[in-house]
Amino acid sequence: MIRAYKFLMRPTVGQTAALGEMLRDHCSLYNGALQERRDAYRHASKTSIKYGQQSAQLKEIRAFDPERQGRWSFSSQQATLRRLDKAFKAFFRRVKAGDKPGYPRFRGAMWFDTVEFPKDGDGCRWDSTPHDPVTRVRLQGVGHVKVNLHRPVVGKVKTVSVKREGKRWYVILTTDQAEPEPLPATGSVVGIDMGIANFLAGSGGEFVPNPRHGRKAAAKLEAAQQALARFPRVRRDKRTKNHQRAVQRVADLHRKVRRRRLDHAHKTALALVREHDFIAHEDLKIRNMVKTPAPKPDPDQPSTFLPNGAAAKAGLNHSISDAGWGVFLTVLHAKAESAGRDVIAVDPRNTSRTCPECGHASAENRPTQEKFHCVSCGHSAHADTVGALNVLRAGLVRRDARQG
């Protein structure tokens, strides 16, 4: 089983500068490889360059520029080229599927924040000895960097990544662990219905309130963004100290909201995994749910458009993103796998419109956002609880079919 650990690094001033140079040089390698692919396709009779061809050129690149490219790990540079190759494979996959292609773009200095070392011991070394109170990670070209080890690392370290978040630096480890012992069985099953008014509703009638971390921080974030907007847009190396502090203030507020949202997801998922053996949830297509509605041209007046509810949809999209459903479901599946619990996603269509008593499905069964009243049998309940019950039943049917 592969598990990831994320630890805060404590680099010195010199190590911080070296880490920034490492990101800059890997970003330059990424952009150069991207430019080579673009030029080959445009000017060389639509020739496609693959990862193997670009990886074979690394020795020449390192010998030509030893100060910038030759000082870093060869395997980490190969990982950067694989990252570009992965972006192109995803681009061609979307083209074939008829989705929005999203051609790989050049990365700016602040949009390239991760360097991966594919193997512990090749350009990096995770050094965590029991008798040493200080844990360090050795990075080629940087040195031994102190790490804030807030929990023990279990298993053999496979890969090491360095990531920058604002002014902070993190090391991310992936380890190969043995299958953990499953939690004791509780005999309980639950279906959950994700929502906006409540973060989720359980099939047993319980509710988890929506913390709305983004909305709570909206006033401070708005003030910080207004303060930042007063500065003229200039290159990063031309910013004044006040400009840099304004940028950092906005980044700190966004990071605080993101960490609070992640903390809430971990605690909520852990409670569900500890209490229930089986969890069913809606298979939500969140990316489709937050799409902007298409404009409606007015057939009678050219160059004008009819109302399409874009303003109301924008508010709903913001609330969906603030709830963090995708983060929560990812954490839930990871914790359930470690605990030996079963999690199944079911089709969300009509789950809040179908009566759990008689099975009648109609939009009229849900007169308001919270109220459910079946027009066929008269059953009344909270709409989210009804949705959770239907999700649970559909999940049990899928589980039984899979086991059978």
Short mmCIF file of C-alpha atoms in Angstrom, two decimals:
data_model
loop_
_atom_site.label_atom_id
_atom_site.label_comp_id
_atom_site.label_asym_id
_atom_site.label_seq_id
_atom_site.Cartn_x
_atom_site.Cartn_y
_atom_site.Cartn_z
CA MET A 1 0.00 0.00 0.00
CA ILE A 2 1.37 3.41 -0.98
CA ARG A 3 0.96 6.25 1.51
CA ALA A 4 2.16 9.87 1.42
CA TYR A 5 3.62 12.05 4.18
CA LYS A 6 4.03 15.82 4.09
CA PHE A 7 6.48 17.58 6.43
CA LEU A 8 7.52 21.20 6.85
CA MET A 9 11.16 21.90 6.04
CA ARG A 10 13.37 24.35 7.96
CA PRO A 11 15.98 25.49 5.41
CA THR A 12 18.63 28.06 6.18
CA VAL A 13 18.86 31.30 4.21
CA GLY A 14 21.41 29.78 1.83
CA GLN A 15 19.39 26.59 1.43
CA THR A 16 16.25 28.62 0.71
CA ALA A 17 18.08 30.40 -2.09
CA ALA A 18 19.35 27.07 -3.46
CA LEU A 19 15.85 25.58 -3.36
CA GLY A 20 14.54 28.56 -5.31
CA GLU A 21 17.27 28.12 -7.90
CA MET A 22 16.43 24.42 -8.18
CA LEU A 23 12.79 25.24 -8.98
CA ARG A 24 13.84 27.95 -11.43
CA ASP A 25 16.20 25.65 -13.34
CA HIS A 26 13.68 22.79 -13.47
CA CYS A 27 11.07 25.25 -14.71
CA SER A 28 13.50 26.36 -17.43
CA LEU A 29 14.05 22.73 -18.42
CA TYR A 30 10.28 22.14 -18.56
CA ASN A 31 9.67 25.22 -20.72
CA GLY A 32 12.59 24.39 -23.01
CA ALA A 33 11.32 20.86 -23.58
CA LEU A 34 7.84 22.22 -24.26
CA GLN A 35 9.22 24.72 -26.78
CA GLU A 36 11.13 21.94 -28.54
CA ARG A 37 7.96 19.89 -28.93
CA ARG A 38 6.03 22.88 -30.27
CA ASP A 39 8.73 23.80 -32.80
CA ALA A 40 9.13 20.21 -33.98
CA TYR A 41 5.40 19.86 -34.64
CA ARG A 42 5.04 23.25 -36.36
CA HIS A 43 8.20 23.42 -38.44
CA ALA A 44 9.35 19.83 -38.94
CA SER A 45 6.38 18.36 -40.81
CA LYS A 46 4.34 17.77 -37.65
CA THR A 47 7.02 15.64 -36.00
CA SER A 48 6.21 14.47 -32.48
CA ILE A 49 9.02 14.32 -29.94
CA LYS A 50 8.71 11.75 -27.17
CA TYR A 51 10.09 11.57 -23.66
CA GLY A 52 12.85 9.14 -24.62
CA GLN A 53 14.32 11.56 -27.17
CA GLN A 54 14.34 14.47 -24.75
CA SER A 55 15.73 12.38 -21.90
CA ALA A 56 18.64 11.30 -24.12
CA GLN A 57 19.58 14.96 -24.55
CA LEU A 58 20.00 15.57 -20.80
CA LYS A 59 23.69 14.66 -20.77
CA GLU A 60 24.43 17.25 -23.45
CA ILE A 61 22.29 19.87 -21.68
CA ARG A 62 24.06 19.28 -18.37
CA ALA A 63 27.48 19.47 -20.01
CA PHE A 64 26.57 22.66 -21.89
CA ASP A 65 25.19 24.44 -18.80
CA PRO A 66 26.90 22.96 -15.71
CA GLU A 67 26.14 25.97 -13.50
CA ARG A 68 22.36 25.74 -13.89
CA GLN A 69 21.46 22.25 -15.10
CA GLY A 70 24.53 20.21 -14.22
CA ARG A 71 24.33 20.80 -10.47
CA TRP A 72 20.94 19.12 -9.99
CA SER A 73 19.95 15.48 -9.84
CA PHE A 74 19.76 13.72 -13.21
CA SER A 75 16.78 11.62 -12.09
CA SER A 76 14.86 14.69 -10.89
CA GLN A 77 15.34 16.28 -14.32
CA GLN A 78 14.04 13.09 -15.92
CA ALA A 79 11.00 13.34 -13.64
CA THR A 80 10.41 16.91 -14.88
CA LEU A 81 10.48 15.68 -18.47
CA ARG A 82 8.06 12.88 -17.56
CA ARG A 83 5.79 15.53 -16.07
CA LEU A 84 5.69 17.29 -19.43
CA ASP A 85 5.14 13.98 -21.24
CA LYS A 86 2.24 13.22 -18.93
CA ALA A 87 0.70 16.61 -19.73
CA PHE A 88 0.89 15.88 -23.47
CA LYS A 89 -0.62 12.41 -23.04
CA ALA A 90 -3.52 13.94 -21.12
CA PHE A 91 -3.91 16.55 -23.88
CA PHE A 92 -4.18 13.91 -26.63
CA ARG A 93 -6.53 11.82 -24.51
CA ARG A 94 -8.89 14.79 -24.12
CA VAL A 95 -8.71 15.49 -27.86
CA LYS A 96 -9.74 11.93 -28.68
CA ALA A 97 -12.54 12.05 -26.12
CA GLY A 98 -13.91 15.29 -27.56
CA ASP A 99 -13.31 17.26 -24.34
CA LYS A 100 -11.74 20.69 -24.05
CA PRO A 101 -8.13 19.96 -25.09
CA GLY A 102 -6.14 22.24 -22.79
CA TYR A 103 -2.78 22.34 -24.58
CA PRO A 104 0.20 22.28 -22.16
CA ARG A 105 1.33 25.79 -21.29
CA PHE A 106 4.62 27.38 -20.35
CA ARG A 107 5.15 27.67 -16.62
CA GLY A 108 6.05 30.94 -14.94
CA ALA A 109 8.37 31.21 -11.97
CA MET A 110 5.47 31.09 -9.50
CA TRP A 111 3.57 28.34 -11.31
CA PHE A 112 6.27 25.70 -11.05
CA ASP A 113 6.53 24.73 -7.40
CA THR A 114 7.41 21.01 -7.22
CA VAL A 115 10.49 18.93 -7.97
CA GLU A 116 10.27 15.15 -7.69
CA PHE A 117 13.04 12.67 -6.97
CA PRO A 118 11.80 9.28 -8.26
CA LYS A 119 13.95 7.18 -5.93
CA ASP A 120 15.25 7.67 -2.41
CA GLY A 121 19.04 7.64 -2.62
CA ASP A 122 19.25 8.97 -6.17
CA GLY A 123 19.85 12.71 -5.83
CA CYS A 124 18.18 12.76 -2.42
CA ARG A 125 18.35 10.88 0.85
CA TRP A 126 15.75 10.72 3.58
CA ASP A 127 17.73 10.63 6.83
CA SER A 128 15.58 9.69 9.82
CA THR A 129 17.68 7.86 12.39
CA PRO A 130 16.13 6.92 15.77
CA HIS A 131 19.08 8.21 17.84
CA ASP A 132 19.23 11.59 16.08
CA PRO A 133 16.69 14.14 17.44
CA VAL A 134 16.94 16.19 14.23
CA THR A 135 15.55 14.75 11.00
CA ARG A 136 17.07 15.91 7.73
CA VAL A 137 16.61 15.32 4.03
CA ARG A 138 19.67 15.57 1.80
CA LEU A 139 19.09 17.14 -1.60
CA GLN A 140 21.72 17.29 -4.31
CA GLY A 141 22.85 20.88 -4.83
CA VAL A 142 21.11 22.05 -1.64
CA GLY A 143 22.52 20.07 1.28
CA HIS A 144 21.05 18.57 4.44
CA VAL A 145 17.81 20.42 5.21
CA LYS A 146 16.12 20.13 8.61
CA VAL A 147 12.60 18.68 8.62
CA ASN A 148 9.85 19.14 11.20
CA LEU A 149 8.95 15.46 11.71
CA HIS A 150 5.57 15.69 13.45
CA ARG A 151 4.78 11.98 13.09
CA PRO A 152 6.81 8.82 12.38
CA VAL A 153 7.22 7.57 8.82
CA VAL A 154 6.04 3.99 8.41
CA GLY A 155 7.34 1.83 5.57
CA LYS A 156 10.11 2.13 3.03
CA VAL A 157 10.50 5.54 1.40
CA LYS A 158 10.02 5.26 -2.37
CA THR A 159 9.94 8.83 -3.73
CA VAL A 160 10.78 12.28 -2.35
CA SER A 161 9.31 15.56 -3.59
CA VAL A 162 10.05 19.15 -2.64
CA LYS A 163 7.21 21.66 -2.82
CA ARG A 164 7.02 25.41 -2.28
CA GLU A 165 3.86 26.97 -0.83
CA GLY A 166 4.30 30.70 -0.48
CA LYS A 167 7.38 31.20 1.67
CA ARG A 168 7.21 27.71 3.13
CA TRP A 169 8.93 24.59 1.86
CA TYR A 170 7.63 21.05 2.30
CA VAL A 171 9.01 17.60 1.65
CA ILE A 172 6.52 14.95 0.49
CA LEU A 173 7.38 11.26 0.90
CA THR A 174 5.64 8.25 -0.58
CA THR A 175 6.21 5.00 1.27
CA ASP A 176 5.41 1.37 0.60
CA GLN A 177 3.58 -0.02 3.62
CA ALA A 178 2.15 -3.38 4.54
CA GLU A 179 -1.62 -3.71 4.51
CA PRO A 180 -2.88 -2.27 7.82
CA GLU A 181 -5.10 -4.17 10.20
CA PRO A 182 -8.77 -3.32 9.52
CA LEU A 183 -10.79 -1.64 12.22
CA PRO A 184 -13.18 -3.80 14.24
CA ALA A 185 -16.55 -4.31 12.56
CA THR A 186 -19.40 -2.16 13.83
CA GLY A 187 -22.25 -3.68 11.82
CA SER A 188 -23.37 -0.21 10.77
CA VAL A 189 -24.02 1.05 7.23
CA VAL A 190 -24.70 4.61 6.13
CA GLY A 191 -25.53 6.64 3.06
CA ILE A 192 -24.50 10.29 2.84
CA ASP A 193 -25.98 13.12 0.80
CA MET A 194 -23.67 16.08 0.09
CA GLY A 195 -25.22 19.51 0.27
CA ILE A 196 -24.76 23.26 0.69
CA ALA A 197 -27.02 24.10 3.63
CA ASN A 198 -25.53 21.11 5.44
CA PHE A 199 -22.16 19.70 4.49
CA LEU A 200 -23.64 16.21 4.52
CA ALA A 201 -26.71 14.38 5.75
CA GLY A 202 -26.66 10.78 6.93
CA SER A 203 -29.28 8.15 6.29
CA GLY A 204 -29.84 7.91 10.05
CA GLY A 205 -31.04 11.50 10.26
CA GLU A 206 -27.74 13.04 11.38
CA PHE A 207 -26.34 16.22 9.86
CA VAL A 208 -22.87 17.73 9.60
CA PRO A 209 -23.09 21.53 9.34
CA ASN A 210 -21.30 23.31 6.53
CA PRO A 211 -18.36 25.28 8.03
CA ARG A 212 -18.19 27.72 5.06
CA HIS A 213 -14.53 28.52 5.60
CA GLY A 214 -14.30 30.62 2.44
CA ARG A 215 -17.31 32.76 3.33
CA LYS A 216 -16.00 33.39 6.86
CA ALA A 217 -12.68 34.62 5.47
CA ALA A 218 -14.26 36.58 2.60
CA ALA A 219 -14.11 39.98 4.32
CA LYS A 220 -10.41 39.69 5.20
CA LEU A 221 -9.58 38.29 1.78
CA GLU A 222 -11.47 41.09 0.04
CA ALA A 223 -9.58 43.73 2.03
CA ALA A 224 -6.24 42.05 1.29
CA GLN A 225 -7.01 41.81 -2.42
CA GLN A 226 -8.07 45.46 -2.55
CA ALA A 227 -4.82 46.46 -0.88
CA LEU A 228 -2.90 44.39 -3.42
CA ALA A 229 -4.84 45.91 -6.34
CA ARG A 230 -3.55 49.39 -5.42
CA PHE A 231 -0.06 48.41 -6.52
CA PRO A 232 0.79 48.59 -10.25
CA ARG A 233 1.37 45.27 -11.98
CA VAL A 234 5.12 44.86 -12.40
CA ARG A 235 7.56 42.01 -12.71
CA ARG A 236 8.25 39.99 -9.61
CA ASP A 237 11.83 41.24 -9.27
CA LYS A 238 10.61 44.86 -9.50
CA ARG A 239 8.15 44.66 -6.60
CA THR A 240 8.64 46.85 -3.55
CA LYS A 241 8.66 45.45 -0.01
CA ASN A 242 5.12 46.67 0.58
CA HIS A 243 3.99 45.02 -2.64
CA GLN A 244 5.61 41.74 -1.62
CA ARG A 245 3.92 41.88 1.80
CA ALA A 246 0.54 42.48 0.15
CA VAL A 247 1.05 39.47 -2.11
CA GLN A 248 2.08 37.34 0.85
CA ARG A 249 -0.97 38.47 2.84
CA VAL A 250 -3.35 37.23 0.13
CA ALA A 251 -1.46 33.95 -0.19
CA ASP A 252 -1.52 33.39 3.58
CA LEU A 253 -5.29 33.88 3.75
CA HIS A 254 -5.88 31.44 0.89
CA ARG A 255 -3.58 28.89 2.52
CA LYS A 256 -5.39 29.22 5.85
CA VAL A 257 -8.76 28.58 4.21
CA ARG A 258 -7.37 25.60 2.32
CA ARG A 259 -5.87 24.05 5.45
CA ARG A 260 -9.07 24.54 7.46
CA ARG A 261 -11.10 22.93 4.70
CA LEU A 262 -8.70 19.98 4.59
CA ASP A 263 -8.78 19.63 8.37
CA HIS A 264 -12.58 19.51 8.36
CA ALA A 265 -12.54 16.88 5.61
CA HIS A 266 -10.12 14.68 7.55
CA LYS A 267 -12.10 14.87 10.80
CA THR A 268 -15.46 14.24 9.12
CA ALA A 269 -14.15 11.31 7.06
CA LEU A 270 -12.43 9.77 10.08
CA ALA A 271 -15.65 9.87 12.11
CA LEU A 272 -17.57 8.11 9.31
CA VAL A 273 -14.90 5.44 8.86
CA ARG A 274 -14.75 4.67 12.58
CA GLU A 275 -18.51 4.37 12.98
CA HIS A 276 -19.59 2.49 9.84
CA ASP A 277 -18.50 -0.62 7.95
CA PHE A 278 -20.11 0.46 4.68
CA ILE A 279 -20.47 3.99 3.29
CA ALA A 280 -22.38 4.95 0.14
CA HIS A 281 -22.16 8.40 -1.42
CA GLU A 282 -23.25 10.16 -4.60
CA ASP A 283 -20.95 9.94 -7.60
CA LEU A 284 -20.79 13.70 -8.08
CA LYS A 285 -19.33 15.23 -11.25
CA ILE A 286 -18.18 18.38 -9.51
CA ARG A 287 -16.40 19.82 -12.53
CA ASN A 288 -19.66 19.71 -14.49
CA MET A 289 -21.66 21.10 -11.57
CA VAL A 290 -19.61 24.30 -11.37
CA LYS A 291 -19.66 25.11 -15.09
CA THR A 292 -20.85 28.55 -16.15
CA PRO A 293 -24.21 28.45 -17.98
CA ALA A 294 -24.03 28.97 -21.72
CA PRO A 295 -25.13 32.41 -23.01
CA LYS A 296 -28.55 32.74 -24.65
CA PRO A 297 -28.51 34.98 -27.75
CA ASP A 298 -31.63 37.03 -28.29
CA PRO A 299 -33.13 35.98 -31.67
CA ASP A 300 -34.93 39.31 -32.05
CA GLN A 301 -31.99 41.61 -31.25
CA PRO A 302 -28.58 40.71 -32.66
CA SER A 303 -25.54 41.09 -30.37
CA THR A 304 -27.74 40.94 -27.26
CA PHE A 305 -28.38 38.09 -24.87
CA LEU A 306 -31.27 36.87 -22.78
CA PRO A 307 -30.98 36.29 -18.99
CA ASN A 308 -29.44 32.87 -18.32
CA GLY A 309 -29.17 32.88 -14.53
CA ALA A 310 -25.40 33.32 -14.59
CA ALA A 311 -25.33 35.48 -11.45
CA ALA A 312 -27.27 32.97 -9.36
CA LYS A 313 -25.23 30.10 -10.79
CA ALA A 314 -22.01 31.91 -9.87
CA GLY A 315 -23.12 32.06 -6.23
CA LEU A 316 -23.98 28.35 -6.27
CA ASN A 317 -20.64 27.51 -7.88
CA HIS A 318 -18.82 29.47 -5.20
CA SER A 319 -20.71 27.62 -2.45
CA ILE A 320 -19.93 24.22 -4.02
CA SER A 321 -16.25 25.05 -4.27
CA ASP A 322 -16.21 26.38 -0.71
CA ALA A 323 -17.73 23.14 0.61
CA GLY A 324 -14.82 21.11 -0.75
CA TRP A 325 -16.73 17.97 -1.72
CA GLY A 326 -13.94 16.67 -3.94
CA VAL A 327 -11.32 16.97 -1.20
CA PHE A 328 -13.60 15.26 1.30
CA LEU A 329 -14.43 12.32 -0.98
CA THR A 330 -10.75 11.79 -1.79
CA VAL A 331 -9.87 11.73 1.90
CA LEU A 332 -12.82 9.44 2.66
CA HIS A 333 -11.74 6.82 0.13
CA ALA A 334 -8.14 6.90 1.39
CA LYS A 335 -9.13 6.48 5.04
CA ALA A 336 -11.64 3.75 4.21
CA GLU A 337 -8.97 1.80 2.34
CA SER A 338 -6.62 1.98 5.32
CA ALA A 339 -9.37 0.96 7.74
CA GLY A 340 -10.74 -1.91 5.63
CA ARG A 341 -14.09 -0.20 5.10
CA ASP A 342 -16.19 -0.42 1.94
CA VAL A 343 -17.08 2.81 0.09
CA ILE A 344 -19.27 2.84 -3.03
CA ALA A 345 -20.35 5.73 -5.26
CA VAL A 346 -23.84 5.59 -6.76
CA ASP A 347 -25.73 7.49 -9.44
CA PRO A 348 -27.09 10.71 -7.83
CA ARG A 349 -30.02 11.17 -10.21
CA ASN A 350 -33.42 11.53 -8.48
CA THR A 351 -32.05 10.49 -5.08
CA SER A 352 -33.78 13.47 -3.42
CA ARG A 353 -36.97 13.12 -5.46
CA THR A 354 -37.72 9.43 -4.91
CA CYS A 355 -39.90 8.42 -1.97
CA PRO A 356 -38.14 5.84 0.24
CA GLU A 357 -41.53 4.41 1.29
CA CYS A 358 -43.37 3.84 -2.00
CA GLY A 359 -40.66 4.49 -4.61
CA HIS A 360 -42.57 7.26 -6.40
CA ALA A 361 -40.17 9.67 -8.15
CA SER A 362 -41.30 13.17 -9.05
CA ALA A 363 -39.98 16.71 -8.88
CA GLU A 364 -43.17 17.65 -7.03
CA ASN A 365 -42.09 15.47 -4.11
CA ARG A 366 -39.61 18.18 -3.13
CA PRO A 367 -41.55 21.47 -2.84
CA THR A 368 -38.68 23.28 -1.07
CA GLN A 369 -34.96 22.85 -0.57
CA GLU A 370 -35.36 21.09 2.80
CA LYS A 371 -38.85 19.61 2.69
CA PHE A 372 -39.80 16.27 1.10
CA HIS A 373 -43.46 15.34 0.78
CA CYS A 374 -44.48 12.44 -1.42
CA VAL A 375 -47.50 13.30 -3.56
CA SER A 376 -48.34 9.60 -3.86
CA CYS A 377 -48.24 8.21 -0.29
CA GLY A 378 -47.87 11.40 1.79
CA HIS A 379 -44.52 10.49 3.37
CA SER A 380 -42.74 13.58 4.76
CA ALA A 381 -39.13 13.99 5.85
CA HIS A 382 -36.07 16.17 5.37
CA ALA A 383 -35.07 16.11 1.70
CA ASP A 384 -31.38 15.48 2.46
CA THR A 385 -32.22 12.55 4.71
CA VAL A 386 -34.40 11.07 1.97
CA GLY A 387 -31.52 11.46 -0.47
CA ALA A 388 -29.13 9.73 1.94
CA LEU A 389 -31.56 6.82 2.38
CA ASN A 390 -31.87 6.34 -1.37
CA VAL A 391 -28.10 6.56 -1.77
CA LEU A 392 -27.66 3.86 0.89
CA ARG A 393 -30.15 1.53 -0.77
CA ALA A 394 -28.55 1.96 -4.17
CA GLY A 395 -25.13 1.37 -2.63
CA LEU A 396 -26.23 -1.85 -0.91
CA VAL A 397 -27.66 -3.11 -4.19
CA ARG A 398 -24.33 -2.44 -5.94
CA ARG A 399 -22.40 -4.11 -3.13
CA ASP A 400 -24.58 -7.23 -3.20
CA ALA A 401 -24.31 -7.42 -7.00
CA ARG A 402 -20.54 -7.11 -6.81
CA GLN A 403 -20.22 -9.79 -4.14
CA GLY A 404 -22.62 -12.09 -5.95
#
